[in-house]
Short mmCIF file of C-alpha atoms and ligand atoms in Angstrom, two decimals:
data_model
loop_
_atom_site.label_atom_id
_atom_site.label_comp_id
_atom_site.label_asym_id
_atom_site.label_seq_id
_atom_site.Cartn_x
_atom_site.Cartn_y
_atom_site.Cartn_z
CA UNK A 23 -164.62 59.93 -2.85
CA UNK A 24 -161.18 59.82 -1.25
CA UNK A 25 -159.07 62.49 -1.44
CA UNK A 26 -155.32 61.89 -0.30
CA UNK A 27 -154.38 65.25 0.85
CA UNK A 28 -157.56 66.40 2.03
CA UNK A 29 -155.67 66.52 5.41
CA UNK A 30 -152.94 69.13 3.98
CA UNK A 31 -155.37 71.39 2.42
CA UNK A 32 -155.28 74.50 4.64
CA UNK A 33 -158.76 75.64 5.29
CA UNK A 34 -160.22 78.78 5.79
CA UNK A 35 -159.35 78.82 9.31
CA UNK A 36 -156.26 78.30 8.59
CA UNK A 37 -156.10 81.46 6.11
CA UNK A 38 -157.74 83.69 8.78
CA UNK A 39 -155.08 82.53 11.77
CA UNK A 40 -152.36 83.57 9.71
CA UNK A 41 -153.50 86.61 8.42
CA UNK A 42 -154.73 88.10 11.54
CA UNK A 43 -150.69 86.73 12.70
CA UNK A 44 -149.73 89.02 9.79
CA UNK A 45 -152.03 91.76 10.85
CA UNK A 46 -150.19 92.08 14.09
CA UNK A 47 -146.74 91.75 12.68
CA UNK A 48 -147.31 94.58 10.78
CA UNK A 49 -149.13 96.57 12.87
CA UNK A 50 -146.19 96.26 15.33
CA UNK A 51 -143.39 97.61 13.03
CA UNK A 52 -142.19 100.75 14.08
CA UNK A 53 -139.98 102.03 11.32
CA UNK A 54 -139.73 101.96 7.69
CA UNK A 55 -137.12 99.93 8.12
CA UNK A 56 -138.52 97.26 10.05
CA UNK A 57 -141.61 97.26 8.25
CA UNK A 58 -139.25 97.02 4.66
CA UNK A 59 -137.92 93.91 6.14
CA UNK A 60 -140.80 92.33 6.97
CA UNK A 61 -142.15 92.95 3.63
CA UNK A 62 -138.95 91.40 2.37
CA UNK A 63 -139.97 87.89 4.36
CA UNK A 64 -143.24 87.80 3.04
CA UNK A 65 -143.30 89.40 -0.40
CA UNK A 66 -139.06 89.15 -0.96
CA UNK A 67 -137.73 86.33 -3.22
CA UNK A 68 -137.08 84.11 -0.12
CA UNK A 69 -140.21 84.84 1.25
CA UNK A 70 -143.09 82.81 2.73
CA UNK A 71 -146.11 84.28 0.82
CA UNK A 72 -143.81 84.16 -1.93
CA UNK A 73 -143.56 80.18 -0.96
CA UNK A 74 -146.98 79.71 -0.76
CA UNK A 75 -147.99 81.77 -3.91
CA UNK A 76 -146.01 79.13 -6.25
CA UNK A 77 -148.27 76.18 -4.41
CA UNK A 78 -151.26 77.62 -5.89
CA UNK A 79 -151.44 74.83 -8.50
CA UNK A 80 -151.84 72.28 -6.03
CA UNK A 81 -154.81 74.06 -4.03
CA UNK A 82 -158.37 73.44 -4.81
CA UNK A 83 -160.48 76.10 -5.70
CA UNK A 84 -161.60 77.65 -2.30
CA UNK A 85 -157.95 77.28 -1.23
CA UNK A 86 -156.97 79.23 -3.99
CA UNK A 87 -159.31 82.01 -3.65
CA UNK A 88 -158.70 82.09 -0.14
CA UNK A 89 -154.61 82.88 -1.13
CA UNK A 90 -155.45 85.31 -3.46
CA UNK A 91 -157.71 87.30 -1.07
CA UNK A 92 -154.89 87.14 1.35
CA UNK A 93 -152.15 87.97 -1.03
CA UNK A 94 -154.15 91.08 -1.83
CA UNK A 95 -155.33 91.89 2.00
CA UNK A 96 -151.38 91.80 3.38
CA UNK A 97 -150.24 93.87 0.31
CA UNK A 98 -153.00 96.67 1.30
CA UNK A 99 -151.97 96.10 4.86
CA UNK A 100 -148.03 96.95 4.11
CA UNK A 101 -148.80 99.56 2.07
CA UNK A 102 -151.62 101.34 4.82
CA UNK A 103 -149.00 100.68 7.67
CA UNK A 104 -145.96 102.34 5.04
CA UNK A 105 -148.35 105.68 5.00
CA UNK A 106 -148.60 105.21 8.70
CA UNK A 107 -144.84 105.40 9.61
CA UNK A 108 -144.14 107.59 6.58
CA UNK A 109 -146.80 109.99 8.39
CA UNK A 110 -145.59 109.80 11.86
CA UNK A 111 -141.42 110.42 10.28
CA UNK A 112 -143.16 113.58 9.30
CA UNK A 113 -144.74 114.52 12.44
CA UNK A 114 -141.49 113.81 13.97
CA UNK A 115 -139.29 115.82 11.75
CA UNK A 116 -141.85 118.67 12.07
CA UNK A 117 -141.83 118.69 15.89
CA UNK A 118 -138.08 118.71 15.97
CA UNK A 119 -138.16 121.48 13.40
CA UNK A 120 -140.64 123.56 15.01
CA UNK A 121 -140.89 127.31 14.83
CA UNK A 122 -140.89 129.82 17.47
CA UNK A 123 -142.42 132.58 16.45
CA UNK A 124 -141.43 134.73 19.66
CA UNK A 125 -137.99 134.54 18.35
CA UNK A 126 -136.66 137.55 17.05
CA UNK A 127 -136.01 137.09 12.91
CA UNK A 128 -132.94 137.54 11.08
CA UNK A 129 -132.43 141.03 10.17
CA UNK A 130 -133.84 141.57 6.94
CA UNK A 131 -131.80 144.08 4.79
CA UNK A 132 -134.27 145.51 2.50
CA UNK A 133 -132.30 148.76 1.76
CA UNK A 134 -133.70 152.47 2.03
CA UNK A 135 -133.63 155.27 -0.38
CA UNK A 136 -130.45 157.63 -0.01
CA UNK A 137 -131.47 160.56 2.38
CA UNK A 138 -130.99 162.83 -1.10
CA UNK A 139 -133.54 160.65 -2.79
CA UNK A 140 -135.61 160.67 -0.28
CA UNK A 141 -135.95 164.44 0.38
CA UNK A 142 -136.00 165.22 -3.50
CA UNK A 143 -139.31 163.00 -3.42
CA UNK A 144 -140.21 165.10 -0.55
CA UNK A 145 -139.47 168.27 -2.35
CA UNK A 146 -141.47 167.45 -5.50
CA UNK A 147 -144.11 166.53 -4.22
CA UNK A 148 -144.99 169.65 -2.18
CA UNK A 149 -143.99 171.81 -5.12
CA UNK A 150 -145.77 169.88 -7.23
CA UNK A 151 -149.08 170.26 -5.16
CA UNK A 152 -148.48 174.09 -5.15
CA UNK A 153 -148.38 173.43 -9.27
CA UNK A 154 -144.87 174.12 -9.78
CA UNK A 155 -144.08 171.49 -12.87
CA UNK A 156 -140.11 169.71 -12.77
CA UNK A 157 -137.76 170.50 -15.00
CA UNK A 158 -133.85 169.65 -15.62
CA UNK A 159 -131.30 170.57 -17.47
CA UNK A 160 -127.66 170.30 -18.54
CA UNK A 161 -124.99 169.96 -15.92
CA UNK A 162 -122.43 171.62 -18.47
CA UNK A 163 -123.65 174.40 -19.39
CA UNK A 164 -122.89 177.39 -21.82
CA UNK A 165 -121.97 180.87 -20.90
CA UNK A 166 -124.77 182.72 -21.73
CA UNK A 167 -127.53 180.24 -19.73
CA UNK A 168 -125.51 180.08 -16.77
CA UNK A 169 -124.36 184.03 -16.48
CA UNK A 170 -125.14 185.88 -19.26
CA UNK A 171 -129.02 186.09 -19.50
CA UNK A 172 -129.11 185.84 -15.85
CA UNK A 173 -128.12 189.55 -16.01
CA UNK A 174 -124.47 188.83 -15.17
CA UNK A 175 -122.36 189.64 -18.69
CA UNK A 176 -118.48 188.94 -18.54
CA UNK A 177 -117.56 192.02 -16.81
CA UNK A 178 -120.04 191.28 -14.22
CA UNK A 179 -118.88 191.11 -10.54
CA UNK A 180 -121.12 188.64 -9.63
CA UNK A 181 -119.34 186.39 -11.37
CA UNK A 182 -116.74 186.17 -8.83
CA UNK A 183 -119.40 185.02 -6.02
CA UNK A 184 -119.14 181.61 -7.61
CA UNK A 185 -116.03 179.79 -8.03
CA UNK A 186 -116.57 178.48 -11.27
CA UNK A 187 -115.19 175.09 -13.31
CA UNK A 188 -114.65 176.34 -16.58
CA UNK A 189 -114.13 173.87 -19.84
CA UNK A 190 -111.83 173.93 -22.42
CA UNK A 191 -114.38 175.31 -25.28
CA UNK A 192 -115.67 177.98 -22.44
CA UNK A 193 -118.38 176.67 -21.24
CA UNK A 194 -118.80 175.54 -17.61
CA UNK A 195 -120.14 172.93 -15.35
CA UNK A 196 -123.22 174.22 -14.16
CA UNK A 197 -122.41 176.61 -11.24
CA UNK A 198 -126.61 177.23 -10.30
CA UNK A 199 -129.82 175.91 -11.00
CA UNK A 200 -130.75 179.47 -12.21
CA UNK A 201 -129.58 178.52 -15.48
CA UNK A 202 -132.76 176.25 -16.11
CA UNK A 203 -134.91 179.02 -15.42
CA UNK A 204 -133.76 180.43 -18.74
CA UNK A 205 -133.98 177.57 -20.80
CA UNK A 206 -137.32 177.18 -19.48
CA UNK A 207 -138.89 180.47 -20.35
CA UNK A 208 -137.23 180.43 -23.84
CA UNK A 209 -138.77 176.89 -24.32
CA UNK A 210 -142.18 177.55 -23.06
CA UNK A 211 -141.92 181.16 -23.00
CA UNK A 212 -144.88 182.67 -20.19
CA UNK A 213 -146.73 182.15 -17.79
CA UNK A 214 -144.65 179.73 -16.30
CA UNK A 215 -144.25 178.14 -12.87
CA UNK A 216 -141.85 175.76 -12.55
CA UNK A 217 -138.94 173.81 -10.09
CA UNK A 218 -135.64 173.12 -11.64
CA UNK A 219 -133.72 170.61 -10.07
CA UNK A 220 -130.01 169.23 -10.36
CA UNK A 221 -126.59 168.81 -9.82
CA UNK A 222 -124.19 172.35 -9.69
CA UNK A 223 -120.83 172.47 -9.55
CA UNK A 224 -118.21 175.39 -7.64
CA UNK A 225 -114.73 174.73 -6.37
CA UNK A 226 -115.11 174.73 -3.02
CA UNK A 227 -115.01 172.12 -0.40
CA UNK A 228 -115.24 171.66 3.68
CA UNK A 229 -117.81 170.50 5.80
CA UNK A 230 -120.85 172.94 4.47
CA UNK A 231 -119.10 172.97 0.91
CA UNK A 232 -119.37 170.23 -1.61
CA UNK A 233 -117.63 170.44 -4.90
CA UNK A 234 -120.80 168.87 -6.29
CA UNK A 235 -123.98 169.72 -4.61
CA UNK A 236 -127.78 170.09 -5.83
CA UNK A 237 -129.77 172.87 -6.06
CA UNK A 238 -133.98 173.72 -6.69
CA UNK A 239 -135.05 176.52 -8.43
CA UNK A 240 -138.39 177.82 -7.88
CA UNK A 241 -139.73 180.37 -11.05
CA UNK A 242 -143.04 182.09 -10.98
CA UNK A 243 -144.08 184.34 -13.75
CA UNK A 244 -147.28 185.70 -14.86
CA UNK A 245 -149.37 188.88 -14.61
CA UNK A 246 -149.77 189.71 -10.88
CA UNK A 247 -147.29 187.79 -8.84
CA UNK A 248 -145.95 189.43 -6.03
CA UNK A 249 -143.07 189.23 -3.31
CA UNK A 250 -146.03 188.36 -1.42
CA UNK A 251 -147.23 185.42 -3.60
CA UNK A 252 -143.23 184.10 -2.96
CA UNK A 253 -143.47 184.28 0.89
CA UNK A 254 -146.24 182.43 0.92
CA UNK A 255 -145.32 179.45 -0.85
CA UNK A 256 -141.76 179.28 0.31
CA UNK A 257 -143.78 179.24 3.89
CA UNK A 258 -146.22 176.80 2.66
CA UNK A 259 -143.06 174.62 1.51
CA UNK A 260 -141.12 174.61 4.85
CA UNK A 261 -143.92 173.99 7.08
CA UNK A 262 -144.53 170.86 4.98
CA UNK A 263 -140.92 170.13 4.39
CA UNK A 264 -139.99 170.31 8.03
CA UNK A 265 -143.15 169.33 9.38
CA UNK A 266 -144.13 172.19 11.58
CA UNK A 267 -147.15 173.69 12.44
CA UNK A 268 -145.56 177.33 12.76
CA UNK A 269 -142.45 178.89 11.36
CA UNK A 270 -140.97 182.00 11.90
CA UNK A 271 -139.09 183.71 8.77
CA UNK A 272 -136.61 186.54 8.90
CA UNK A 273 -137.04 188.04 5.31
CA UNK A 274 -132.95 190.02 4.46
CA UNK A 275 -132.37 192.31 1.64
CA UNK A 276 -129.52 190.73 -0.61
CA UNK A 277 -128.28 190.85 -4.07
CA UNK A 278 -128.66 188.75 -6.80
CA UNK A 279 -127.88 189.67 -10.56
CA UNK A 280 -131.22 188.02 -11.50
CA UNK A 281 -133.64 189.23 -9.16
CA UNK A 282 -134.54 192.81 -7.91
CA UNK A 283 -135.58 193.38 -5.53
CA UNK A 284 -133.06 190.43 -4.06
CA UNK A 285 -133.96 188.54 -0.76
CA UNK A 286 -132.43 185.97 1.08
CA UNK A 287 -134.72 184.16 3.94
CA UNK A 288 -133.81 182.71 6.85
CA UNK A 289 -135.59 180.04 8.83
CA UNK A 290 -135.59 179.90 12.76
CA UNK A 291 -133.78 176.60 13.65
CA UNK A 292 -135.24 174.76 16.69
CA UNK A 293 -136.71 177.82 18.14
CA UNK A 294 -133.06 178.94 18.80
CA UNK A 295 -130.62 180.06 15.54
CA UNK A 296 -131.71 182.09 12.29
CA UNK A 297 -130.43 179.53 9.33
CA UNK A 298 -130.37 181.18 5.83
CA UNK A 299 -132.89 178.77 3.94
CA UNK A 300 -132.49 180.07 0.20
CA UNK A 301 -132.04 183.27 -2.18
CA UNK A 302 -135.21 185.10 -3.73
CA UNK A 303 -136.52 187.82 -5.28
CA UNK A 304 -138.66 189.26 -7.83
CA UNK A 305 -137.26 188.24 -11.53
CA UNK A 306 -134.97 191.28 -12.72
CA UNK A 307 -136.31 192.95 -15.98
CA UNK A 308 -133.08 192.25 -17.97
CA UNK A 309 -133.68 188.03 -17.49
CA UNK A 310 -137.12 188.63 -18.67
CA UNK A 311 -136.08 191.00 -21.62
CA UNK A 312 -133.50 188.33 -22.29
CA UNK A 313 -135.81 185.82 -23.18
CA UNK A 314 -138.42 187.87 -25.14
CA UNK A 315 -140.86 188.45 -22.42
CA UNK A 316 -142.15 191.64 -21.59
CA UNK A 317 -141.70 193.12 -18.27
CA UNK A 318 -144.16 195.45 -18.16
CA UNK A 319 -146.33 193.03 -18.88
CA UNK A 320 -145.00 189.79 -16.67
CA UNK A 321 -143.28 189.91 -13.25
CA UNK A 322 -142.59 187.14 -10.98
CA UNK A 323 -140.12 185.95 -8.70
CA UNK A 324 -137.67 183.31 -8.23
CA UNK A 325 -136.07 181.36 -5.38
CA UNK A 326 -133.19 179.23 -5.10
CA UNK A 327 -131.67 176.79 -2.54
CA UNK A 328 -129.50 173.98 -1.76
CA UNK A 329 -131.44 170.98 -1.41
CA UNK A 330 -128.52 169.15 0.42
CA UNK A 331 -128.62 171.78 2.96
CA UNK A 332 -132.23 170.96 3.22
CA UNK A 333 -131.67 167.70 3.76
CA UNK A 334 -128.81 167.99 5.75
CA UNK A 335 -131.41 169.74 8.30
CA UNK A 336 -133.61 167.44 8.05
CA UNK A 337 -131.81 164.58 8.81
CA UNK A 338 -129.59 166.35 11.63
CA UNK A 339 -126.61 166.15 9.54
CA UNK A 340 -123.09 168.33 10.09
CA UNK A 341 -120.89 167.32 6.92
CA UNK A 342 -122.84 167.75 3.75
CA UNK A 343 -119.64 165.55 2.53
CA UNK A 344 -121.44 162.74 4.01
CA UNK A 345 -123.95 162.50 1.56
CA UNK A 346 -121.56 161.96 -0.98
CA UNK A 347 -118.73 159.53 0.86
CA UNK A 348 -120.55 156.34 -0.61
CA UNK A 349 -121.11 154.68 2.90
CA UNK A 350 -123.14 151.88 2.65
CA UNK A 351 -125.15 152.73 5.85
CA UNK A 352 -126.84 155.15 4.12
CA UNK A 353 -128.59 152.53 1.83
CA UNK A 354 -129.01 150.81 5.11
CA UNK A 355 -132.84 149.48 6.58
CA UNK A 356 -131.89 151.97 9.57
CA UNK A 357 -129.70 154.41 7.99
CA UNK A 358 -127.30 156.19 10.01
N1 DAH B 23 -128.56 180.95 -7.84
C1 DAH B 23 -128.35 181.41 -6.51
C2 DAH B 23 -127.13 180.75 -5.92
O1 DAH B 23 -126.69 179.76 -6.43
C3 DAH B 23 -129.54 181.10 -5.64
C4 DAH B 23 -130.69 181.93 -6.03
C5 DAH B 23 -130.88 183.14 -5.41
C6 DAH B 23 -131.59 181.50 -6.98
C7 DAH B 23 -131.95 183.96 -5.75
C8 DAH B 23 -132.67 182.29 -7.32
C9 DAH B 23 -132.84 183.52 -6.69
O2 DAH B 23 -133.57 181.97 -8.21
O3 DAH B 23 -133.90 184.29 -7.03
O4 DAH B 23 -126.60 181.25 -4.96
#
């Protein structure tokens, strides 16, 4: 049987020439870009295996299989070569991007707690592990917690030792700390141990002064508590406040309204100055009376101090004013 185009038909030879052509072709693209246009001449509308695809009709079977197999082959071909480059842009990008991790980072500003903050943390814990409990209280407070009960009546001289902001309806901004004492042991009534802690207020201001400043009251009352019991744990609490192995006290007789007999302590600074720490003393009868306890029956002492001043120490400050200027470097990673 004659066949007239028998001579025409490509064979698979022919098939295998071309696609191992092809194979190169691809292989040798180098970009996306080149590879797209390739793809374009072969698979585009113009393009030659889109040519040959619409001559299918006029192959014999074999010749049709073989254009199908290589229809399929050079599309998997294109699209393994595409992963290829799209892998090696990647490689590229990443080598140009590369990180050094030698190199000194950004500054990260996390923020700090305020040196306040901080040191009240400090505070509470300690006294907290000695088994004082926290309290607080009102910052405006009425006559008789913040003077009267403490054993210092209207007439009182005391009264003068604090320069006092006094309200309209009488009562005042909270001049001491002492004041939650009170309000403690008629809330709970006895034995008590406690810290109060908070703001106080006295008209006064230069660099040692604030007109707003915060206090911690210590209060210790129960059957057998001594001056001796109140030496000890304000001892206990500096050493751990400050960090020191050793500390050497100076113990002064004072006067307080509240306490009697009335201390004040002083701490030796740096192995050089005597700094006066805080106020102390064994609870006065009359505070205890005044909130329905019985002094012959309870004693205990008290302490108070300026926890800014502790602080201020601690962090090797001069200007307690400082503290309260709103300077952003104090929220600062470093601080000051
Ligand atoms: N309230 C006193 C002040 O502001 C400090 C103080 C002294 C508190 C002696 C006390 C104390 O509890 O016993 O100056």
């Amino acid at each position: 049987m004659f066949c007239h185009n028998k001579a025409v038909m490509p064979t698979a030879f022919d098939f295998l020439l071309r696609e191992i052509k092809m194979q190169e072709q691809i292989k040798n693209t180098n970009t996306l870009q080149e590879l797209q246009n390739l793809y374009t001449s072969v698979f585009g509308k113009n393009g030659t295996m889109t040519a040959r695809l619409k001559t299918m009709r006029d192959l014999d079977n074999n010749a049709r299989a073989e254009l199908n197999r290589e229809n399929t082959t050079l599309r998997e071909l294109f699209k393994t070569r595409q992963a290829e480059l799209e892998n090696a842009a990647m490689m590229a990008e990443m080598a140009h991007e590369k990180l050094d991790a030698t190199l000194n980072p950004e500054p990260e500003n996390r923020g700090t707690l305020h040196p306040l903050t901080q040191s009240l943390r400090e505070i509470s814990e300690i006294l907290e592990s000695f088994g004082y409990e926290r309290r607080t209280g009102p910052e405006i407070e009425d006559d008789w917690h913040n003077f009267t009960a403490l054993n210092t009546p209207a007439y009182h001289p005391a009264r003068d030792m604090q320069d006092t902001f006094f309200l309209a309806n009488g009562n005042v901004m909270r001049t001491q700390t002492s004041a939650i004492q009170i309000r403690t042991m008629e809330e709970t009534g006895v034995p008590v141990k406690i810290f109060g802690i908070g703001a106080t207020y006295r008209k006064e201001m230069d660099a040692t002064h604030s007109p707003m400043f915060h206090q911690i009251e210590g209060l210790y009352i129960d059957k057998n508590i001594t001056m001796t019991d109140l030496i000890g744990d304000v001892r206990a609490f500096l050493k751990r406040f400050f960090n020191m192995n050793d500390i050497e006290l100076r113990i002064r007789p004072s006067y307080f309204p509240f306490t009697d007999p009335s201390i004040e302590i002083d701490m030796k600074w740096r192995g050089q100055k005597w700094l006066e720490i805080m106020g102390a003393g064994m609870v006065h009868p009359n505070v205890l009376r005044n909130c329905n306890i019985d002094p012959d029956v309870y004693q205990g002492f008290a302490f108070g101090f300026g926890w800014d001043r502790l602080a201020m120490l601690k962090y090797n400050l001069d200007d307690i004013r400082e503290f309260y200027n709103s300077d952003v470097r104090w929220l600062r990673d470093a601080g000051f």
